[in-house]
Amino acid sequence: MNDHYSGRPAHIPEAEWKARVDLAACYRMVARLGMDDLIYNHISMRVPGHEDQFLLNPYGFLFEEITASSLVRIDTEGNKLDDTPYTVNKAAFVIHGAIHKSSHDAVCVLHTHSDASVAVSSQEEGLLPLSQFAMRFYQRQAFHGYEGVAIDLDEQERLIRHLGDNKVMLMRNHGILTVGRTPGEAFMLLYYFDRAARIQLDLQAASASGAKLIVPPHEVCEKAARQFWESKGDILIAGEREWPAFLRQLDREGSDFRQ
């Protein structure tokens, strides 16, 4: 494990460096799967041991450029805590600061504008239980109405209230927000939701030409959702199995995310 997170600068504590490496990898994986949006969007992670501090991408960097050392440490009010020339996106700390402050489990908060999630966010019922990927989110998706670019602090209270205890929230006409106990969990919730959304859009396109969609009954959908969230059988928390494999993949590709 020490080799896995080697290269730590002397001034950064070991736990924080591990968090930085995992968060940088999360940025790279979102970019690798084409779910980023140029220099916009953000993924934040609470600094270990500091409930009121989190790490965020420097504004102006592509997700594919993010490294462990380039991440900016800020507080929940948006104040920089590092000696760095980089700034951060105001909408990032409005959205992320609110969620980090509201929940102890909100260690990693991920927000993207992926095409499929934006499309589904604009549908009244959001994600429908049309695939096994979607069952994880059955009656477990929150909705937040569009209020313009998220730069007003008074939107924070509504973001918190609308998210509630959910780990996924569709921001209407805007995108998706996922909350994880680790970057791996936040990423995998995005991955599964986005894949389910793409399947839904494909099925809806097919149904427009007359194909009939089959939706399992409520009892079956609820059973499947509980299997995922309660880790039934050999199911683990999202990301627990997948994340180490993604790190190995990035390493094989020669990614510099650990720098």
Short mmCIF file of C-alpha atoms in Angstrom, two decimals:
data_model
loop_
_atom_site.label_atom_id
_atom_site.label_comp_id
_atom_site.label_asym_id
_atom_site.label_seq_id
_atom_site.Cartn_x
_atom_site.Cartn_y
_atom_site.Cartn_z
CA MET A 1 0.00 0.00 0.00
CA ASN A 2 2.85 2.44 0.70
CA ASP A 3 4.21 1.98 -2.83
CA HIS A 4 0.72 2.58 -4.20
CA TYR A 5 0.74 6.12 -2.82
CA SER A 6 4.46 6.87 -3.02
CA GLY A 7 5.95 10.21 -4.04
CA ARG A 8 4.35 12.21 -1.25
CA PRO A 9 5.82 15.71 -0.71
CA ALA A 10 7.18 16.09 2.80
CA HIS A 11 4.78 18.91 3.73
CA ILE A 12 1.63 16.92 2.92
CA PRO A 13 0.42 14.36 5.52
CA GLU A 14 0.17 10.77 4.36
CA ALA A 15 -3.63 10.59 4.67
CA GLU A 16 -4.09 13.76 2.66
CA TRP A 17 -1.72 12.56 -0.05
CA LYS A 18 -3.66 9.31 -0.41
CA ALA A 19 -6.85 11.36 -0.74
CA ARG A 20 -5.21 13.55 -3.37
CA VAL A 21 -4.07 10.56 -5.43
CA ASP A 22 -7.51 8.95 -5.35
CA LEU A 23 -9.24 12.21 -6.22
CA ALA A 24 -6.86 12.92 -9.11
CA ALA A 25 -7.57 9.40 -10.40
CA CYS A 26 -11.29 10.12 -10.21
CA TYR A 27 -10.84 13.18 -12.42
CA ARG A 28 -8.84 11.12 -14.91
CA MET A 29 -11.46 8.36 -15.04
CA VAL A 30 -14.32 10.80 -15.64
CA ALA A 31 -12.30 12.32 -18.49
CA ARG A 32 -11.33 8.91 -19.84
CA LEU A 33 -15.01 7.95 -20.19
CA GLY A 34 -15.92 11.27 -21.80
CA MET A 35 -18.15 12.50 -18.99
CA ASP A 36 -16.23 15.73 -18.31
CA ASP A 37 -17.03 19.20 -19.68
CA LEU A 38 -13.83 20.96 -20.77
CA ILE A 39 -12.45 22.94 -17.78
CA TYR A 40 -15.82 22.97 -16.01
CA ASN A 41 -17.48 20.62 -13.50
CA HIS A 42 -15.86 19.57 -10.27
CA ILE A 43 -15.16 16.70 -7.94
CA SER A 44 -14.32 17.49 -4.34
CA MET A 45 -13.02 15.43 -1.44
CA ARG A 46 -12.91 16.24 2.24
CA VAL A 47 -9.38 16.51 3.63
CA PRO A 48 -8.92 13.62 6.10
CA GLY A 49 -9.20 14.87 9.66
CA HIS A 50 -10.70 18.22 8.63
CA GLU A 51 -14.48 18.37 8.35
CA ASP A 52 -14.34 21.98 7.07
CA GLN A 53 -11.71 21.57 4.35
CA PHE A 54 -11.83 19.91 0.96
CA LEU A 55 -9.75 19.43 -2.17
CA LEU A 56 -10.88 20.78 -5.54
CA ASN A 57 -9.58 21.10 -9.10
CA PRO A 58 -7.76 24.29 -10.10
CA TYR A 59 -9.99 26.36 -12.39
CA GLY A 60 -8.81 26.26 -15.98
CA PHE A 61 -7.43 22.70 -15.95
CA LEU A 62 -8.91 19.90 -18.02
CA PHE A 63 -9.85 16.83 -16.00
CA GLU A 64 -7.18 14.91 -17.89
CA GLU A 65 -4.54 17.30 -16.52
CA ILE A 66 -5.37 16.98 -12.82
CA THR A 67 -2.62 15.60 -10.59
CA ALA A 68 -2.44 14.95 -6.86
CA SER A 69 -0.28 18.02 -6.27
CA SER A 70 -2.34 20.40 -8.44
CA LEU A 71 -5.49 20.02 -6.35
CA VAL A 72 -6.39 23.11 -4.32
CA ARG A 73 -7.30 22.88 -0.62
CA ILE A 74 -10.12 25.23 0.36
CA ASP A 75 -12.56 25.64 3.22
CA THR A 76 -16.34 25.40 2.96
CA GLU A 77 -16.55 29.16 2.39
CA GLY A 78 -14.29 28.98 -0.66
CA ASN A 79 -11.12 30.39 0.92
CA LYS A 80 -7.85 28.95 -0.43
CA LEU A 81 -5.72 27.27 2.24
CA ASP A 82 -2.72 26.50 0.02
CA ASP A 83 -0.01 28.77 -1.34
CA THR A 84 -1.06 28.33 -4.96
CA PRO A 85 -1.60 30.65 -7.93
CA TYR A 86 -4.67 28.69 -8.98
CA THR A 87 -8.25 29.77 -8.38
CA VAL A 88 -11.35 27.61 -8.01
CA ASN A 89 -14.77 27.77 -9.64
CA LYS A 90 -17.23 29.69 -7.43
CA ALA A 91 -20.08 27.35 -8.35
CA ALA A 92 -17.91 24.51 -7.09
CA PHE A 93 -17.74 25.64 -3.50
CA VAL A 94 -21.38 26.82 -3.54
CA ILE A 95 -22.49 23.32 -4.50
CA HIS A 96 -19.80 21.22 -2.86
CA GLY A 97 -19.39 23.29 0.27
CA ALA A 98 -23.11 22.89 0.97
CA ILE A 99 -23.06 19.11 0.60
CA HIS A 100 -19.83 18.60 2.56
CA LYS A 101 -21.20 20.67 5.45
CA SER A 102 -24.52 18.82 5.50
CA SER A 103 -23.38 15.20 5.79
CA HIS A 104 -20.53 13.40 7.52
CA ASP A 105 -20.70 10.69 4.82
CA ALA A 106 -20.25 13.25 2.03
CA VAL A 107 -16.52 12.62 1.72
CA CYS A 108 -16.46 12.91 -2.07
CA VAL A 109 -18.95 14.98 -4.08
CA LEU A 110 -18.97 14.65 -7.87
CA HIS A 111 -20.80 16.92 -10.32
CA THR A 112 -20.79 16.59 -14.10
CA HIS A 113 -22.76 17.65 -17.17
CA SER A 114 -22.61 14.32 -18.98
CA ASP A 115 -24.95 14.29 -21.97
CA ALA A 116 -27.10 11.39 -20.79
CA SER A 117 -27.56 12.72 -17.26
CA VAL A 118 -28.52 16.17 -18.56
CA ALA A 119 -31.05 14.60 -20.92
CA VAL A 120 -32.61 12.45 -18.19
CA SER A 121 -32.58 15.35 -15.70
CA SER A 122 -34.94 17.14 -18.05
CA GLN A 123 -37.49 14.30 -17.96
CA GLU A 124 -40.17 14.60 -15.29
CA GLU A 125 -39.54 11.18 -13.71
CA GLY A 126 -35.78 11.22 -14.19
CA LEU A 127 -34.19 7.80 -14.43
CA LEU A 128 -36.70 5.01 -15.08
CA PRO A 129 -36.26 1.36 -13.97
CA LEU A 130 -35.64 0.06 -17.47
CA SER A 131 -32.36 -1.79 -16.87
CA GLN A 132 -30.50 -3.50 -14.07
CA PHE A 133 -28.12 -0.54 -14.01
CA ALA A 134 -31.10 1.71 -13.24
CA MET A 135 -32.48 -0.50 -10.45
CA ARG A 136 -29.80 0.73 -8.03
CA PHE A 137 -31.43 4.18 -8.19
CA TYR A 138 -35.07 3.11 -8.04
CA GLN A 139 -36.86 5.67 -5.84
CA ARG A 140 -33.39 6.71 -4.65
CA GLN A 141 -32.74 9.74 -6.84
CA ALA A 142 -33.26 13.32 -5.71
CA PHE A 143 -34.19 16.32 -7.86
CA HIS A 144 -33.13 19.95 -7.67
CA GLY A 145 -34.81 22.47 -9.95
CA TYR A 146 -32.69 24.69 -12.17
CA GLU A 147 -32.05 28.16 -10.67
CA GLY A 148 -29.40 29.46 -13.06
CA VAL A 149 -25.62 29.12 -12.68
CA ALA A 150 -24.99 27.99 -9.10
CA ILE A 151 -23.20 31.04 -7.75
CA ASP A 152 -25.76 32.27 -5.22
CA LEU A 153 -25.15 31.18 -1.63
CA ASP A 154 -28.84 31.07 -0.82
CA GLU A 155 -29.17 28.08 -3.16
CA GLN A 156 -27.14 25.97 -0.72
CA GLU A 157 -30.04 25.41 1.67
CA ARG A 158 -32.24 24.11 -1.13
CA LEU A 159 -29.49 21.85 -2.48
CA ILE A 160 -29.11 20.26 0.94
CA ARG A 161 -32.86 19.90 1.47
CA HIS A 162 -33.50 18.40 -1.96
CA LEU A 163 -30.63 15.90 -1.70
CA GLY A 164 -31.81 14.62 1.68
CA ASP A 165 -30.40 11.17 2.41
CA ASN A 166 -29.92 10.31 -1.26
CA LYS A 167 -26.52 9.68 -2.82
CA VAL A 168 -27.55 10.80 -6.30
CA MET A 169 -29.34 13.99 -7.34
CA LEU A 170 -30.41 15.14 -10.77
CA MET A 171 -30.00 18.87 -11.13
CA ARG A 172 -32.79 19.69 -13.58
CA ASN A 173 -31.67 20.81 -17.06
CA HIS A 174 -28.11 20.87 -15.69
CA GLY A 175 -26.50 17.55 -14.78
CA ILE A 176 -25.92 15.09 -11.99
CA LEU A 177 -24.42 15.10 -8.51
CA THR A 178 -23.23 11.96 -6.72
CA VAL A 179 -22.05 11.61 -3.13
CA GLY A 180 -19.62 8.93 -1.98
CA ARG A 181 -17.69 7.81 1.05
CA THR A 182 -14.74 7.51 -1.33
CA PRO A 183 -13.91 8.83 -4.82
CA GLY A 184 -14.42 5.26 -6.03
CA GLU A 185 -18.00 5.19 -4.77
CA ALA A 186 -18.87 8.63 -6.16
CA PHE A 187 -17.37 7.66 -9.53
CA MET A 188 -19.14 4.31 -9.77
CA LEU A 189 -22.50 5.87 -8.90
CA LEU A 190 -21.92 8.29 -11.78
CA TYR A 191 -20.83 5.47 -14.09
CA TYR A 192 -23.84 3.25 -13.39
CA PHE A 193 -26.31 6.14 -13.51
CA ASP A 194 -24.91 7.49 -16.77
CA ARG A 195 -24.95 4.06 -18.37
CA ALA A 196 -28.55 3.52 -17.25
CA ALA A 197 -29.46 6.95 -18.62
CA ARG A 198 -27.93 6.16 -22.01
CA ILE A 199 -29.86 2.87 -22.14
CA GLN A 200 -33.05 4.73 -21.24
CA LEU A 201 -32.56 7.24 -24.03
CA ASP A 202 -31.91 4.42 -26.53
CA LEU A 203 -35.05 2.57 -25.41
CA GLN A 204 -37.16 5.71 -25.57
CA ALA A 205 -35.93 6.34 -29.10
CA ALA A 206 -36.86 2.76 -30.03
CA SER A 207 -40.28 3.05 -28.40
CA ALA A 208 -41.02 6.14 -30.51
CA SER A 209 -41.20 3.82 -33.51
CA GLY A 210 -43.65 1.48 -31.77
CA ALA A 211 -41.48 -0.80 -29.60
CA LYS A 212 -43.18 -1.56 -26.25
CA LEU A 213 -41.09 -1.01 -23.12
CA ILE A 214 -41.27 -3.52 -20.26
CA VAL A 215 -41.02 -2.10 -16.74
CA PRO A 216 -40.68 -4.63 -13.88
CA PRO A 217 -43.23 -4.34 -11.08
CA HIS A 218 -42.54 -2.13 -8.07
CA GLU A 219 -41.78 -5.09 -5.78
CA VAL A 220 -39.05 -6.36 -8.10
CA CYS A 221 -37.51 -2.92 -8.61
CA GLU A 222 -37.45 -2.30 -4.86
CA LYS A 223 -35.91 -5.72 -4.22
CA ALA A 224 -33.12 -5.02 -6.70
CA ALA A 225 -32.45 -1.57 -5.21
CA ARG A 226 -32.19 -3.02 -1.71
CA GLN A 227 -29.81 -5.70 -2.96
CA PHE A 228 -27.46 -3.00 -4.21
CA TRP A 229 -27.70 -0.57 -1.28
CA GLU A 230 -27.70 -3.22 1.44
CA SER A 231 -24.84 -5.20 -0.17
CA LYS A 232 -26.76 -8.46 -0.44
CA GLY A 233 -24.91 -11.65 -1.41
CA ASP A 234 -21.45 -10.79 -2.73
CA ILE A 235 -22.40 -7.22 -3.70
CA LEU A 236 -20.06 -4.65 -2.15
CA ILE A 237 -20.21 -0.87 -1.81
CA ALA A 238 -19.89 0.72 -5.25
CA GLY A 239 -16.23 1.18 -6.11
CA GLU A 240 -14.83 -1.18 -3.51
CA ARG A 241 -13.93 -3.81 -6.10
CA GLU A 242 -13.71 -1.60 -9.18
CA TRP A 243 -11.50 1.23 -7.93
CA PRO A 244 -8.18 -0.64 -7.53
CA ALA A 245 -8.62 -1.95 -11.08
CA PHE A 246 -9.08 1.61 -12.40
CA LEU A 247 -5.90 2.73 -10.62
CA ARG A 248 -3.99 -0.14 -12.24
CA GLN A 249 -5.45 0.82 -15.62
CA LEU A 250 -4.30 4.42 -15.26
CA ASP A 251 -0.84 3.25 -14.22
CA ARG A 252 -0.57 0.92 -17.21
CA GLU A 253 -1.44 3.82 -19.49
CA GLY A 254 1.40 5.89 -18.01
CA SER A 255 -0.88 8.50 -16.45
CA ASP A 256 0.87 11.11 -14.29
CA PHE A 257 -2.09 11.53 -11.90
CA ARG A 258 0.10 10.55 -8.90
CA GLN A 259 2.45 13.51 -9.37
#
